[in-house]
Amino acid sequence: MTSYFEVEQRDGAARIGKMILSTPVRTPYILDTASLKDPAGPVADAGSMWELSTEDAMENIRKIREISGDDVIIILPHQNITPDVPDDVAETIAKKNEVECEGPVGRIYRHGQEAKKADLYVMEGAGSFDGNARKFLERIIEIRENAAPDTALYVPNLCTPANAATLIYLGVDIVDNTRAVVAGYNDIYLTTSGNYFVDSMNELPCRCDACAPITLELLKELPKAERARILTKHNCNMLEAEIALTRERIRSGNLREYVEGQCRTEPWLAALLRLADDQYDYMEEHAPLARSNQLLATTSESMTRAEIVRFARRIQERYTPPETDILVLLPCSAKKPYSISNSHARFIKALGKNRRYVHEVIITSPLGIVPREIEITYPAAHYDTVVTGYWDAEEIKWVSSCLSEYLSKNKYSHIIAHVEEAYREICEIVSKELGIEIIYTSTGNVTSHESLDKLKNTLSEIVSVGEFRQNKPRSDLMRAIADYQFGKGAGELLVPEKAKIKAPFPKHQVFMEKKQIATLIPQYGTLALTIDGTRLLAASDKFKDYTVTIDDFLPRGSLLAPGVIAAGENIRPGDEVIVTGSKAIGVGRAMMNGKEMVASTRGIAVDLRHIKKAD
């Protein structure tokens, strides 16, 4: 925990933060490596224990603090050893040379050792992980899991314009210009798309203030020292620009899309992103419930990003379909939500009055399957993907697995698939795997008159020879979203049989005995609870995962992290959460995940919407 660092904005594990010093420093931040010896800060390195005795180290700290006051983070003296040094040796060295300091401090984080209280942690030997995606990711996750969430992470001697966005995406707060400076003195020209030796270049692709006044020919003719100065300035300019762009991407909530493209510049960065997605728990706990911007799924890595996988898992684990016996499988559409697209308008018209007996599920990549009731819930109504008419083997495998798992859990008397091409291939794979019969109604083009007539007639024939249960579109929709959002059973509590659904779609409101319980928020396709709705969930132990327990006070406006006693570990940024305490009950939107609420000493935990005195 820290009094000197506060996270102000999040985009997954990436953060925009503020180091609270005399001159606030915004993160992600680039340290000038040469300035680490400057006691004026903002970060000062107190030296190496190889050079200093414990007494000298303490004296050095005293001098720095005397000059800087509490306005500089002092990185405590440490032994500079590589990550390959055995843990027992490193631990012995560390214990022999422990020094402490008042005020804001930074500490070297050594693998396997206890993370003592600090305001800044420095990844030991970070530069040695260049190219080793697995080891670097293991170290990032280890530090983040063992250090307080409201502390900054500094990764030295690793950042370049090409890898900056990826490092920050994984949770790095502070980098330095070491590699940019070293590259300049080695005649290496850095760009966001890779590195170039000056001798191999034909022109300068940059127009920064270092490059604009000079041509490549003149640059090559300069004395080495002058050439190094210009190259270093350019390299640092590129790094500054990339960090600024990354901050803007965090603010916009679309850093992931940028990283998916940027990681192609170096093989180890692509490996790093894929390995990070394999660490689902780490990536998902930081991923917001919803974003205000469109989710662009344009690469193979899009299928494994946390929001996509979470959506697919919740459909399998939380979603309860309406009590209808007939399933109709449909293809997705470019326009979202699907039901407002021209193709789905035609499908709905073809289903006609028999639609009340049908449950509709849309097949799509990369989400897998989307029940009609969930089509407006993020990211189902918020994604766009590449449309080529071709699905690769990984897409078909992923979507097939989603449909197969769903149909193995939910049984229907009849399954109609109004699909073509890859969609039909997926249905055939699942039909064979599960040994179930699927009726196909498309005759080559799903929107042709012949295909739509066949869909209409097939459904009419099925309905005419049996008795089938009817769906309840409004109630089914609100219950499905409640279950998706809070977990199974939430729909029955918030939308019981006697509830009334008022207001037109997509602004439905749930009422019970004239009391409003919840409102559907069209922007995200989630429910916003009233105090009465909050009480319904708060009375059940099943939904403790979305409960924030506070001390004995009545908060106003925003709930700050220091006031949180406990919080459900399933809470994610953007979640609707219940706030309870001996003096208050309320509801609002989580601004950080549950773990962060409990472990942080600064920052807004919940943006409260309603708060009342407890009964």
Coordinates of C-alpha atoms in Angstrom, one line a residue:
M1 CA 0.0 0.0 0.0
T2 CA 1.1 3.5 -0.7
S3 CA 0.3 7.1 0.0
Y4 CA 2.2 8.3 -3.1
F5 CA 0.7 6.5 -6.0
E6 CA -3.0 6.5 -7.2
V7 CA -4.5 4.7 -10.2
E8 CA -6.9 7.1 -12.0
Q9 CA -7.9 5.1 -15.0
R10 CA -7.7 1.5 -16.2
D11 CA -7.8 -0.4 -19.4
G12 CA -7.3 -4.0 -18.4
A13 CA -4.0 -4.3 -16.5
A14 CA -2.8 -1.1 -18.1
R15 CA -3.2 2.0 -15.9
I16 CA -3.0 5.7 -15.9
G17 CA -1.8 6.8 -12.5
K18 CA -0.4 9.7 -10.6
M19 CA 2.7 9.7 -8.4
I20 CA 1.7 12.2 -5.7
L21 CA 4.9 14.3 -5.3
S22 CA 5.5 18.0 -5.3
T23 CA 5.2 17.9 -9.1
P24 CA 2.7 15.1 -9.8
V25 CA 4.1 12.5 -12.3
R26 CA 1.6 10.8 -14.6
T27 CA 2.1 7.2 -15.5
P28 CA 2.8 5.4 -17.8
Y29 CA 6.0 7.5 -17.4
I30 CA 9.5 7.4 -18.9
L31 CA 12.4 7.9 -16.6
D32 CA 15.5 9.5 -17.9
T33 CA 18.1 6.9 -16.7
A34 CA 20.7 9.6 -16.2
S35 CA 18.4 11.4 -13.8
L36 CA 18.4 8.5 -11.3
K37 CA 21.4 10.0 -9.7
D38 CA 19.7 13.3 -9.3
P39 CA 18.3 13.8 -5.8
A40 CA 15.8 16.2 -7.2
G41 CA 13.8 13.3 -8.6
P42 CA 11.2 12.3 -9.2
V43 CA 12.9 8.9 -8.7
A44 CA 16.4 8.6 -7.3
D45 CA 18.6 5.5 -7.0
A46 CA 20.4 5.4 -3.7
G47 CA 23.1 3.1 -5.2
S48 CA 24.4 -0.4 -5.1
M49 CA 25.4 -2.3 -1.9
W50 CA 28.4 -3.7 -3.8
E51 CA 29.8 -0.2 -3.6
L52 CA 28.5 0.9 -0.2
S53 CA 28.6 -0.4 3.3
T54 CA 25.4 -0.4 5.2
E55 CA 26.5 2.7 7.1
D56 CA 27.4 4.5 3.8
A57 CA 24.2 3.4 2.2
M58 CA 22.2 4.9 5.1
E59 CA 24.2 8.1 4.9
N60 CA 23.5 8.3 1.2
I61 CA 19.8 7.9 1.7
R62 CA 19.9 10.6 4.4
K63 CA 21.6 13.1 2.0
I64 CA 19.1 12.4 -0.8
R65 CA 16.1 12.8 1.6
E66 CA 17.6 16.0 3.1
I67 CA 17.8 17.6 -0.4
S68 CA 14.5 16.2 -1.8
G69 CA 12.3 16.0 1.3
D70 CA 9.3 13.7 0.7
D71 CA 9.1 14.7 -3.0
V72 CA 11.4 12.0 -4.4
I73 CA 10.9 8.2 -4.4
I74 CA 14.2 6.7 -3.3
I75 CA 15.1 3.3 -4.7
L76 CA 16.8 1.7 -1.7
P77 CA 20.4 0.5 -2.0
H78 CA 20.5 -3.1 -3.2
Q79 CA 22.7 -5.8 -4.6
N80 CA 22.7 -5.9 -8.4
I81 CA 22.4 -9.6 -9.2
T82 CA 21.0 -11.4 -12.2
P83 CA 17.7 -13.4 -12.0
D84 CA 19.7 -16.6 -12.5
V85 CA 21.4 -16.3 -9.1
P86 CA 20.0 -19.1 -6.8
D87 CA 17.2 -17.9 -4.5
D88 CA 18.9 -19.0 -1.3
V89 CA 22.1 -17.0 -2.3
A90 CA 20.0 -13.9 -3.2
E91 CA 18.1 -14.1 0.1
T92 CA 21.2 -14.3 2.1
I93 CA 22.7 -11.3 0.4
A94 CA 19.4 -9.3 0.8
K95 CA 19.2 -10.0 4.5
K96 CA 22.8 -8.9 5.1
N97 CA 22.2 -5.6 3.4
E98 CA 18.7 -4.5 4.5
V99 CA 18.3 -0.7 4.8
E100 CA 15.1 1.3 5.4
C101 CA 14.0 4.8 4.7
E102 CA 11.2 7.2 5.7
G103 CA 9.1 8.7 3.0
P104 CA 8.3 7.3 -0.4
V105 CA 10.6 4.4 -1.4
G106 CA 11.2 2.0 -4.2
R107 CA 12.5 -1.6 -3.8
I108 CA 14.0 -4.1 -6.1
Y109 CA 11.6 -7.0 -6.5
R110 CA 13.4 -10.3 -6.3
H111 CA 11.7 -13.5 -7.5
G112 CA 10.6 -15.7 -4.6
Q113 CA 11.2 -13.1 -1.9
E114 CA 8.7 -11.3 0.2
A115 CA 7.4 -8.0 -1.3
K116 CA 8.0 -5.5 1.5
K117 CA 6.0 -2.3 1.7
A118 CA 7.0 0.2 -1.1
D119 CA 5.6 2.8 -3.3
L120 CA 7.5 1.6 -6.3
Y121 CA 8.8 -1.9 -7.3
V122 CA 11.6 -2.4 -9.7
M123 CA 11.7 -5.6 -11.7
E124 CA 15.2 -7.1 -11.1
G125 CA 17.2 -7.9 -14.2
A126 CA 14.3 -6.9 -16.5
G127 CA 16.6 -6.3 -19.5
S128 CA 17.7 -10.0 -19.4
F129 CA 14.1 -11.0 -20.2
D130 CA 14.2 -9.4 -23.7
G131 CA 13.0 -12.2 -26.1
N132 CA 12.0 -14.5 -23.2
A133 CA 8.2 -14.0 -23.2
R134 CA 7.4 -16.7 -20.8
K135 CA 9.9 -15.7 -18.1
F136 CA 9.0 -12.0 -18.4
L137 CA 5.2 -12.7 -18.1
E138 CA 5.8 -15.0 -15.1
R139 CA 7.7 -12.2 -13.4
I140 CA 5.0 -9.5 -14.2
I141 CA 2.2 -11.7 -12.8
E142 CA 4.2 -12.6 -9.7
I143 CA 4.9 -9.0 -8.9
R144 CA 1.3 -7.9 -9.5
E145 CA 0.0 -10.7 -7.3
N146 CA 2.4 -10.1 -4.4
A147 CA 2.6 -6.4 -4.4
A148 CA -0.2 -4.0 -3.4
P149 CA -2.3 -3.0 -6.4
D150 CA -1.8 0.7 -5.7
T151 CA 1.9 0.6 -6.2
A152 CA 3.9 1.4 -9.3
L153 CA 5.9 -1.1 -11.3
Y154 CA 9.2 0.1 -12.9
V155 CA 10.7 -2.2 -15.6
P156 CA 14.2 -0.8 -16.4
N157 CA 16.4 -1.3 -19.5
L158 CA 13.8 -3.0 -21.7
C159 CA 11.5 -0.5 -23.3
T160 CA 11.6 0.6 -26.9
P161 CA 9.1 2.3 -29.1
A162 CA 8.1 -1.1 -30.6
N163 CA 7.4 -2.8 -27.3
A164 CA 6.2 0.0 -25.0
A165 CA 2.5 -0.5 -25.6
T166 CA 2.7 -4.3 -24.9
L167 CA 4.7 -3.8 -21.7
I168 CA 2.1 -1.2 -20.4
Y169 CA -0.8 -3.4 -21.5
L170 CA 0.5 -6.1 -19.2
G171 CA 0.8 -3.8 -16.2
V172 CA 4.0 -1.8 -16.4
D173 CA 3.7 1.7 -15.1
I174 CA 7.2 3.1 -15.5
V175 CA 9.9 2.5 -18.1
D176 CA 13.2 4.3 -18.9
N177 CA 15.1 5.5 -21.9
T178 CA 18.1 3.3 -21.5
R179 CA 17.7 1.3 -24.7
A180 CA 16.8 4.4 -26.7
V181 CA 20.1 6.1 -25.6
V182 CA 22.2 3.0 -26.1
A183 CA 20.7 2.5 -29.6
G184 CA 21.6 6.1 -30.5
Y185 CA 25.2 5.5 -29.7
N186 CA 25.2 2.3 -31.7
D187 CA 23.9 4.0 -34.9
I188 CA 20.5 2.3 -34.5
Y189 CA 17.4 4.2 -35.5
L190 CA 14.3 3.2 -33.5
T191 CA 10.7 3.3 -34.8
T192 CA 7.4 1.8 -33.6
S193 CA 7.7 -0.8 -36.3
G194 CA 11.3 -1.9 -35.7
N195 CA 14.9 -0.9 -35.5
Y196 CA 17.2 0.1 -38.4
F197 CA 21.0 0.5 -38.7
V198 CA 21.6 4.0 -40.1
D199 CA 24.0 2.6 -42.7
S200 CA 21.3 0.4 -44.2
M201 CA 18.6 3.1 -44.5
N202 CA 17.8 5.2 -47.6
E203 CA 15.7 7.9 -46.0
L204 CA 14.6 9.1 -42.6
P205 CA 10.9 8.2 -42.1
C206 CA 10.4 10.5 -39.2
R207 CA 9.7 14.3 -39.1
C208 CA 10.4 14.9 -35.4
D209 CA 12.5 17.9 -34.4
A210 CA 15.6 15.7 -34.5
C211 CA 15.0 14.4 -38.0
A212 CA 13.3 17.2 -39.8
P213 CA 16.3 19.6 -40.0
I214 CA 18.6 17.0 -41.5
T215 CA 18.8 14.5 -44.4
L216 CA 20.0 11.0 -44.0
E217 CA 23.1 11.8 -46.2
L218 CA 24.1 14.6 -43.9
L219 CA 23.5 12.5 -40.8
K220 CA 25.8 9.7 -42.1
E221 CA 28.6 12.3 -42.7
L222 CA 28.5 13.8 -39.2
P223 CA 31.1 12.9 -36.6
K224 CA 30.0 9.9 -34.5
A225 CA 29.3 12.0 -31.3
E226 CA 27.1 14.4 -33.1
R227 CA 25.4 11.6 -35.0
A228 CA 24.7 9.8 -31.7
R229 CA 23.3 13.0 -30.2
I230 CA 20.7 13.3 -33.0
L231 CA 19.9 9.6 -33.1
T232 CA 19.4 9.5 -29.3
K233 CA 17.1 12.6 -29.5
H234 CA 15.1 10.9 -32.2
N235 CA 14.9 7.6 -30.3
C236 CA 13.7 9.3 -27.2
N237 CA 11.2 11.3 -29.2
M238 CA 9.8 8.1 -30.6
L239 CA 9.5 6.6 -27.2
E240 CA 7.8 9.7 -25.8
A241 CA 5.3 9.7 -28.7
E242 CA 4.5 6.0 -28.2
I243 CA 4.0 6.4 -24.5
A244 CA 1.7 9.4 -25.1
L245 CA -0.3 7.3 -27.7
T246 CA -0.5 4.4 -25.3
R247 CA -2.0 6.7 -22.6
E248 CA -4.5 8.0 -25.1
R249 CA -5.4 4.4 -26.0
I250 CA -6.0 3.6 -22.3
R251 CA -8.3 6.6 -22.0
S252 CA -10.2 5.5 -25.0
G253 CA -10.4 1.9 -23.8
N254 CA -8.9 0.4 -27.0
L255 CA -5.3 -0.4 -26.1
R256 CA -5.9 -4.1 -26.7
E257 CA -6.7 -3.5 -30.4
Y258 CA -3.5 -1.5 -30.8
V259 CA -1.4 -4.1 -29.0
E260 CA -2.8 -6.9 -31.3
G261 CA -1.3 -5.1 -34.2
Q262 CA 1.8 -3.7 -32.5
C263 CA 3.0 -7.1 -31.2
R264 CA 3.7 -8.2 -34.8
T265 CA 6.8 -6.0 -34.8
E266 CA 8.8 -8.6 -32.8
P267 CA 8.1 -12.3 -32.5
W268 CA 8.6 -12.3 -28.7
L269 CA 5.9 -9.7 -28.3
A270 CA 3.4 -11.8 -30.2
A271 CA 4.4 -14.7 -28.0
L272 CA 4.0 -12.5 -24.9
L273 CA 0.4 -11.6 -25.9
R274 CA -0.6 -15.2 -26.6
L275 CA 0.9 -16.4 -23.4
A276 CA -0.8 -13.5 -21.5
D277 CA -4.2 -14.7 -22.9
D278 CA -3.4 -18.2 -21.6
Q279 CA -3.2 -16.6 -18.1
Y280 CA -7.0 -16.0 -18.2
D281 CA -7.4 -15.3 -14.5
Y282 CA -4.8 -12.5 -14.5
M283 CA -6.1 -10.8 -17.6
E284 CA -9.8 -11.3 -16.8
E285 CA -9.7 -9.9 -13.3
H286 CA -8.6 -6.6 -14.7
A287 CA -10.9 -6.6 -17.8
P288 CA -13.9 -4.3 -17.4
L289 CA -17.4 -5.7 -17.7
A290 CA -18.1 -3.4 -20.6
R291 CA -16.4 -0.7 -22.7
S292 CA -18.0 2.4 -24.3
N293 CA -16.1 1.8 -27.5
Q294 CA -16.4 -0.9 -30.2
L295 CA -14.4 -4.1 -29.7
L296 CA -12.5 -4.8 -32.9
A297 CA -11.8 -8.5 -33.5
T298 CA -9.4 -8.5 -36.4
T299 CA -6.7 -10.9 -35.5
S300 CA -6.4 -14.5 -34.4
E301 CA -5.6 -13.3 -30.9
S302 CA -9.0 -11.6 -30.7
M303 CA -10.6 -15.0 -29.9
T304 CA -8.5 -15.4 -26.8
R305 CA -8.8 -11.9 -25.3
A306 CA -10.4 -11.9 -21.8
E307 CA -13.7 -10.2 -22.7
I308 CA -14.4 -12.8 -25.5
V309 CA -13.6 -15.8 -23.4
R310 CA -15.5 -14.4 -20.4
F311 CA -18.6 -13.9 -22.5
A312 CA -18.4 -17.5 -23.9
R313 CA -17.9 -18.9 -20.3
R314 CA -20.8 -17.0 -18.9
I315 CA -23.1 -18.2 -21.6
Q316 CA -22.2 -21.8 -20.6
E317 CA -22.1 -21.3 -16.9
R318 CA -24.8 -18.7 -16.1
Y319 CA -27.2 -18.5 -18.9
T320 CA -30.6 -20.3 -18.6
P321 CA -32.5 -20.5 -21.9
P322 CA -36.3 -19.9 -22.0
E323 CA -38.5 -22.9 -21.6
T324 CA -39.1 -23.5 -25.3
D325 CA -38.6 -26.8 -27.2
I326 CA -37.6 -25.5 -30.6
L327 CA -34.2 -24.1 -31.3
V328 CA -33.4 -22.0 -34.4
L329 CA -29.7 -21.4 -35.2
L330 CA -29.0 -18.3 -37.2
P331 CA -25.9 -16.7 -38.7
C332 CA -24.6 -13.4 -37.4
S333 CA -24.9 -10.1 -39.2
A334 CA -22.6 -7.1 -39.7
K335 CA -25.1 -4.8 -38.0
K336 CA -25.4 -5.0 -34.2
P337 CA -27.6 -5.8 -32.4
Y338 CA -28.4 -8.5 -34.9
S339 CA -32.2 -8.0 -34.7
I340 CA -32.0 -4.6 -36.3
S341 CA -30.1 -5.9 -39.3
N342 CA -31.9 -6.5 -42.6
S343 CA -31.1 -10.2 -42.6
H344 CA -32.4 -10.8 -39.1
A345 CA -35.5 -8.7 -39.8
R346 CA -36.2 -11.2 -42.6
F347 CA -35.6 -14.2 -40.4
I348 CA -37.9 -12.8 -37.8
K349 CA -40.6 -12.1 -40.4
A350 CA -40.3 -15.7 -41.7
L351 CA -40.7 -17.1 -38.2
G352 CA -43.9 -15.0 -37.9
K353 CA -46.5 -15.9 -35.3
N354 CA -44.7 -19.2 -34.5
R355 CA -41.7 -17.2 -33.2
R356 CA -43.3 -17.5 -29.7
Y357 CA -42.4 -21.2 -29.7
V358 CA -38.8 -20.7 -30.7
H359 CA -35.5 -20.0 -29.0
E360 CA -33.1 -18.2 -31.3
V361 CA -29.3 -18.5 -31.0
I362 CA -26.9 -16.8 -33.3
I363 CA -23.6 -18.4 -34.3
T364 CA -20.7 -16.0 -34.7
S365 CA -17.0 -15.6 -34.5
P366 CA -15.3 -14.8 -32.2
L367 CA -18.0 -14.9 -29.5
G368 CA -19.1 -18.5 -30.3
I369 CA -22.9 -18.4 -29.7
V370 CA -25.2 -15.5 -28.7
P371 CA -28.7 -16.2 -27.4
R372 CA -31.1 -13.6 -28.7
E373 CA -31.8 -12.4 -25.2
I374 CA -28.2 -11.5 -24.7
E375 CA -27.6 -9.8 -28.1
I376 CA -27.5 -6.3 -26.7
T377 CA -25.1 -7.2 -23.8
Y378 CA -21.5 -6.3 -24.2
P379 CA -19.6 -7.4 -26.2
A380 CA -22.4 -9.0 -28.4
A381 CA -23.7 -5.7 -29.6
H382 CA -20.3 -3.9 -29.6
Y383 CA -17.9 -6.0 -31.7
D384 CA -16.9 -5.9 -35.3
T385 CA -14.8 -8.5 -37.1
V386 CA -13.3 -9.2 -40.5
V387 CA -15.8 -10.5 -43.1
T388 CA -14.2 -12.5 -45.9
G389 CA -16.6 -15.4 -46.2
Y390 CA -13.7 -17.6 -45.0
W391 CA -13.3 -19.1 -41.5
D392 CA -10.0 -20.6 -40.5
A393 CA -9.7 -23.9 -38.7
E394 CA -9.2 -22.2 -35.3
E395 CA -12.4 -20.2 -35.7
I396 CA -14.4 -23.3 -36.7
K397 CA -13.0 -25.3 -33.8
W398 CA -13.7 -22.6 -31.2
V399 CA -17.2 -21.8 -32.3
S400 CA -18.0 -25.5 -32.7
S401 CA -16.9 -26.1 -29.1
C402 CA -19.1 -23.4 -27.8
L403 CA -22.2 -24.7 -29.7
S404 CA -21.4 -28.3 -28.7
E405 CA -21.1 -27.5 -25.0
Y406 CA -24.3 -25.5 -25.1
L407 CA -26.3 -28.3 -26.8
S408 CA -24.9 -31.0 -24.5
K409 CA -26.4 -29.0 -21.5
N410 CA -29.6 -27.8 -23.1
K411 CA -32.0 -30.2 -24.8
Y412 CA -34.5 -29.3 -27.5
S413 CA -37.1 -31.5 -29.3
H414 CA -36.3 -29.9 -32.6
I415 CA -33.3 -28.0 -33.9
I416 CA -33.5 -25.9 -37.1
A417 CA -30.3 -24.4 -38.6
H418 CA -30.9 -21.6 -41.1
V419 CA -27.3 -21.3 -42.1
E420 CA -24.8 -21.7 -44.9
E421 CA -21.1 -22.2 -45.5
A422 CA -18.9 -22.2 -42.4
Y423 CA -22.0 -21.9 -40.2
R424 CA -23.4 -25.1 -41.6
E425 CA -20.0 -26.8 -41.3
I426 CA -20.0 -26.0 -37.6
C427 CA -23.6 -27.3 -37.2
E428 CA -22.6 -30.6 -39.0
I429 CA -19.6 -31.0 -36.8
V430 CA -21.7 -30.6 -33.6
S431 CA -24.5 -32.8 -35.0
K432 CA -22.1 -35.6 -35.6
E433 CA -20.3 -35.2 -32.3
L434 CA -23.4 -35.2 -30.2
G435 CA -25.5 -37.6 -32.3
I436 CA -28.4 -35.1 -32.7
E437 CA -30.5 -34.3 -35.7
I438 CA -30.5 -30.8 -37.1
I439 CA -32.9 -29.6 -39.8
Y440 CA -31.3 -27.3 -42.4
T441 CA -33.6 -24.8 -44.1
S442 CA -31.3 -22.7 -46.3
T443 CA -31.1 -23.5 -50.0
G444 CA -28.0 -21.6 -50.9
N445 CA -28.7 -18.1 -49.6
V446 CA -30.1 -17.6 -46.2
T447 CA -32.1 -14.4 -47.2
S448 CA -33.5 -15.7 -50.5
H449 CA -37.2 -16.1 -50.8
E450 CA -36.8 -19.9 -51.2
S451 CA -34.8 -20.2 -48.1
L452 CA -37.0 -18.0 -46.0
D453 CA -40.1 -19.9 -47.2
K454 CA -38.5 -23.2 -46.3
L455 CA -37.7 -21.8 -42.8
K456 CA -41.3 -20.6 -42.4
N457 CA -42.9 -23.8 -43.7
T458 CA -40.6 -26.1 -41.7
L459 CA -41.4 -24.3 -38.4
S460 CA -45.1 -24.3 -39.2
E461 CA -45.1 -28.1 -39.8
I462 CA -43.3 -28.7 -36.5
V463 CA -45.7 -26.5 -34.6
S464 CA -48.8 -28.0 -36.2
V465 CA -48.1 -31.5 -35.0
G466 CA -47.4 -30.9 -31.3
E467 CA -47.9 -28.7 -28.3
F468 CA -45.0 -26.5 -27.4
R469 CA -44.2 -24.1 -24.6
Q470 CA -44.1 -20.4 -25.4
N471 CA -41.4 -17.9 -24.6
K472 CA -42.0 -14.6 -22.8
P473 CA -39.7 -12.2 -24.7
R474 CA -39.6 -9.4 -22.2
S475 CA -39.2 -11.5 -19.1
D476 CA -36.8 -13.9 -20.7
L477 CA -34.6 -11.1 -21.8
M478 CA -34.4 -9.4 -18.4
R479 CA -33.9 -12.7 -16.6
A480 CA -31.1 -13.8 -19.0
I481 CA -29.3 -10.5 -18.6
A482 CA -29.6 -10.6 -14.8
D483 CA -28.2 -14.1 -14.7
Y484 CA -25.4 -13.2 -17.1
Q485 CA -24.5 -10.2 -15.0
F486 CA -24.8 -11.5 -11.4
G487 CA -25.0 -15.3 -11.7
K488 CA -27.6 -18.0 -12.0
G489 CA -30.7 -17.2 -9.9
A490 CA -30.5 -13.5 -10.1
G491 CA -33.1 -13.5 -12.9
E492 CA -35.6 -15.3 -10.7
L493 CA -35.1 -12.8 -7.8
L494 CA -35.2 -9.6 -9.9
V495 CA -37.8 -10.7 -12.5
P496 CA -40.2 -13.1 -10.8
E497 CA -43.4 -14.3 -12.5
K498 CA -45.4 -11.6 -10.9
A499 CA -43.1 -8.8 -12.2
K500 CA -44.2 -6.3 -14.8
I501 CA -41.9 -5.1 -17.6
K502 CA -42.6 -1.6 -18.6
A503 CA -41.2 0.8 -21.2
P504 CA -40.3 -0.2 -24.8
F505 CA -37.2 -2.1 -25.8
P506 CA -34.3 -1.4 -25.2
K507 CA -35.2 0.6 -22.1
H508 CA -37.2 -2.0 -20.2
Q509 CA -37.9 -1.5 -16.6
V510 CA -38.8 -4.1 -14.0
F511 CA -41.6 -3.4 -11.5
M512 CA -42.9 -5.4 -8.6
E513 CA -46.0 -4.1 -6.7
K514 CA -45.4 -0.5 -8.1
K515 CA -41.7 -0.6 -6.9
Q516 CA -39.1 -0.3 -9.6
I517 CA -36.5 -3.0 -9.3
A518 CA -34.1 -2.5 -12.3
T519 CA -33.7 -0.7 -15.6
L520 CA -32.0 -2.0 -18.8
I521 CA -29.2 0.2 -19.9
P522 CA -29.0 0.1 -23.7
Q523 CA -25.5 1.3 -23.9
Y524 CA -24.0 -1.8 -22.3
G525 CA -27.0 -4.2 -22.3
T526 CA -26.8 -4.6 -18.5
L527 CA -29.1 -3.9 -15.6
A528 CA -29.0 -0.9 -13.3
L529 CA -30.6 -1.7 -9.9
T530 CA -32.7 0.5 -7.7
I531 CA -32.4 0.4 -3.9
D532 CA -35.3 -2.1 -3.9
G533 CA -33.6 -4.3 -6.4
T534 CA -30.4 -4.0 -4.4
R535 CA -32.2 -5.3 -1.3
L536 CA -33.5 -8.3 -3.2
L537 CA -29.9 -9.4 -4.1
A538 CA -28.4 -8.4 -0.8
A539 CA -30.8 -10.7 1.0
S540 CA -29.4 -13.7 -0.7
D541 CA -26.0 -15.2 0.1
K542 CA -25.6 -16.4 -3.5
F543 CA -24.6 -12.9 -4.7
K544 CA -21.9 -12.0 -2.1
D545 CA -19.5 -12.0 -5.1
Y546 CA -21.1 -8.6 -6.1
T547 CA -21.2 -7.1 -2.6
V548 CA -18.9 -4.4 -1.2
T549 CA -18.9 -4.2 2.6
I550 CA -18.1 -0.8 4.1
D551 CA -17.4 0.5 7.6
D552 CA -20.0 2.1 9.8
F553 CA -20.6 5.3 7.8
L554 CA -22.9 6.7 5.2
P555 CA -20.9 7.6 2.0
R556 CA -21.8 10.4 -0.3
G557 CA -21.0 10.6 -4.0
S558 CA -18.2 8.1 -4.4
L559 CA -17.0 5.3 -2.2
L560 CA -13.2 5.5 -1.7
A561 CA -11.1 2.3 -1.3
P562 CA -10.0 3.1 2.4
G563 CA -13.7 2.7 3.4
V564 CA -14.0 -0.8 2.0
I565 CA -13.8 -3.7 4.5
A566 CA -14.5 -6.5 2.1
A567 CA -15.4 -7.0 -1.5
G568 CA -16.4 -10.0 -3.7
E569 CA -13.4 -11.3 -5.7
N570 CA -15.6 -11.6 -8.8
I571 CA -16.2 -7.8 -9.0
R572 CA -14.7 -6.3 -12.1
P573 CA -14.4 -2.6 -13.2
G574 CA -17.8 -1.5 -14.5
D575 CA -19.8 -4.1 -12.5
E576 CA -23.0 -3.2 -10.8
V577 CA -22.3 -3.8 -7.1
I578 CA -24.2 -3.9 -3.9
V579 CA -22.8 -1.7 -1.1
T580 CA -23.7 -2.7 2.5
G581 CA -22.7 -1.6 5.9
S582 CA -24.2 -1.2 9.4
K583 CA -25.4 2.3 8.5
A584 CA -25.9 2.2 4.7
I585 CA -27.2 0.2 1.8
G586 CA -26.5 1.3 -1.8
V587 CA -25.7 0.4 -5.3
G588 CA -23.2 1.8 -7.9
R589 CA -20.6 1.0 -10.5
A590 CA -17.3 -0.6 -9.5
M591 CA -14.3 1.5 -10.6
M592 CA -11.8 -1.2 -9.7
N593 CA -11.9 -5.0 -9.1
G594 CA -12.8 -6.5 -5.8
K595 CA -9.2 -7.4 -4.8
E596 CA -8.1 -3.8 -5.5
M597 CA -10.9 -2.4 -3.4
V598 CA -9.7 -4.2 -0.3
A599 CA -5.9 -3.8 -0.8
S600 CA -5.8 -0.2 -2.0
T601 CA -5.4 2.8 0.2
R602 CA -6.2 5.4 -2.5
G603 CA -8.7 5.8 -5.4
I604 CA -12.4 5.5 -6.0
A605 CA -13.7 2.0 -5.4
V606 CA -17.4 2.5 -6.3
D607 CA -19.2 5.3 -8.2
L608 CA -22.4 5.4 -6.1
R609 CA -25.7 5.9 -7.8
H610 CA -28.1 5.3 -4.9
I611 CA -27.3 5.3 -1.2
K612 CA -29.7 5.1 1.8
K613 CA -29.5 4.6 5.5
A614 CA -29.7 1.0 6.5
D615 CA -33.0 -0.2 7.9

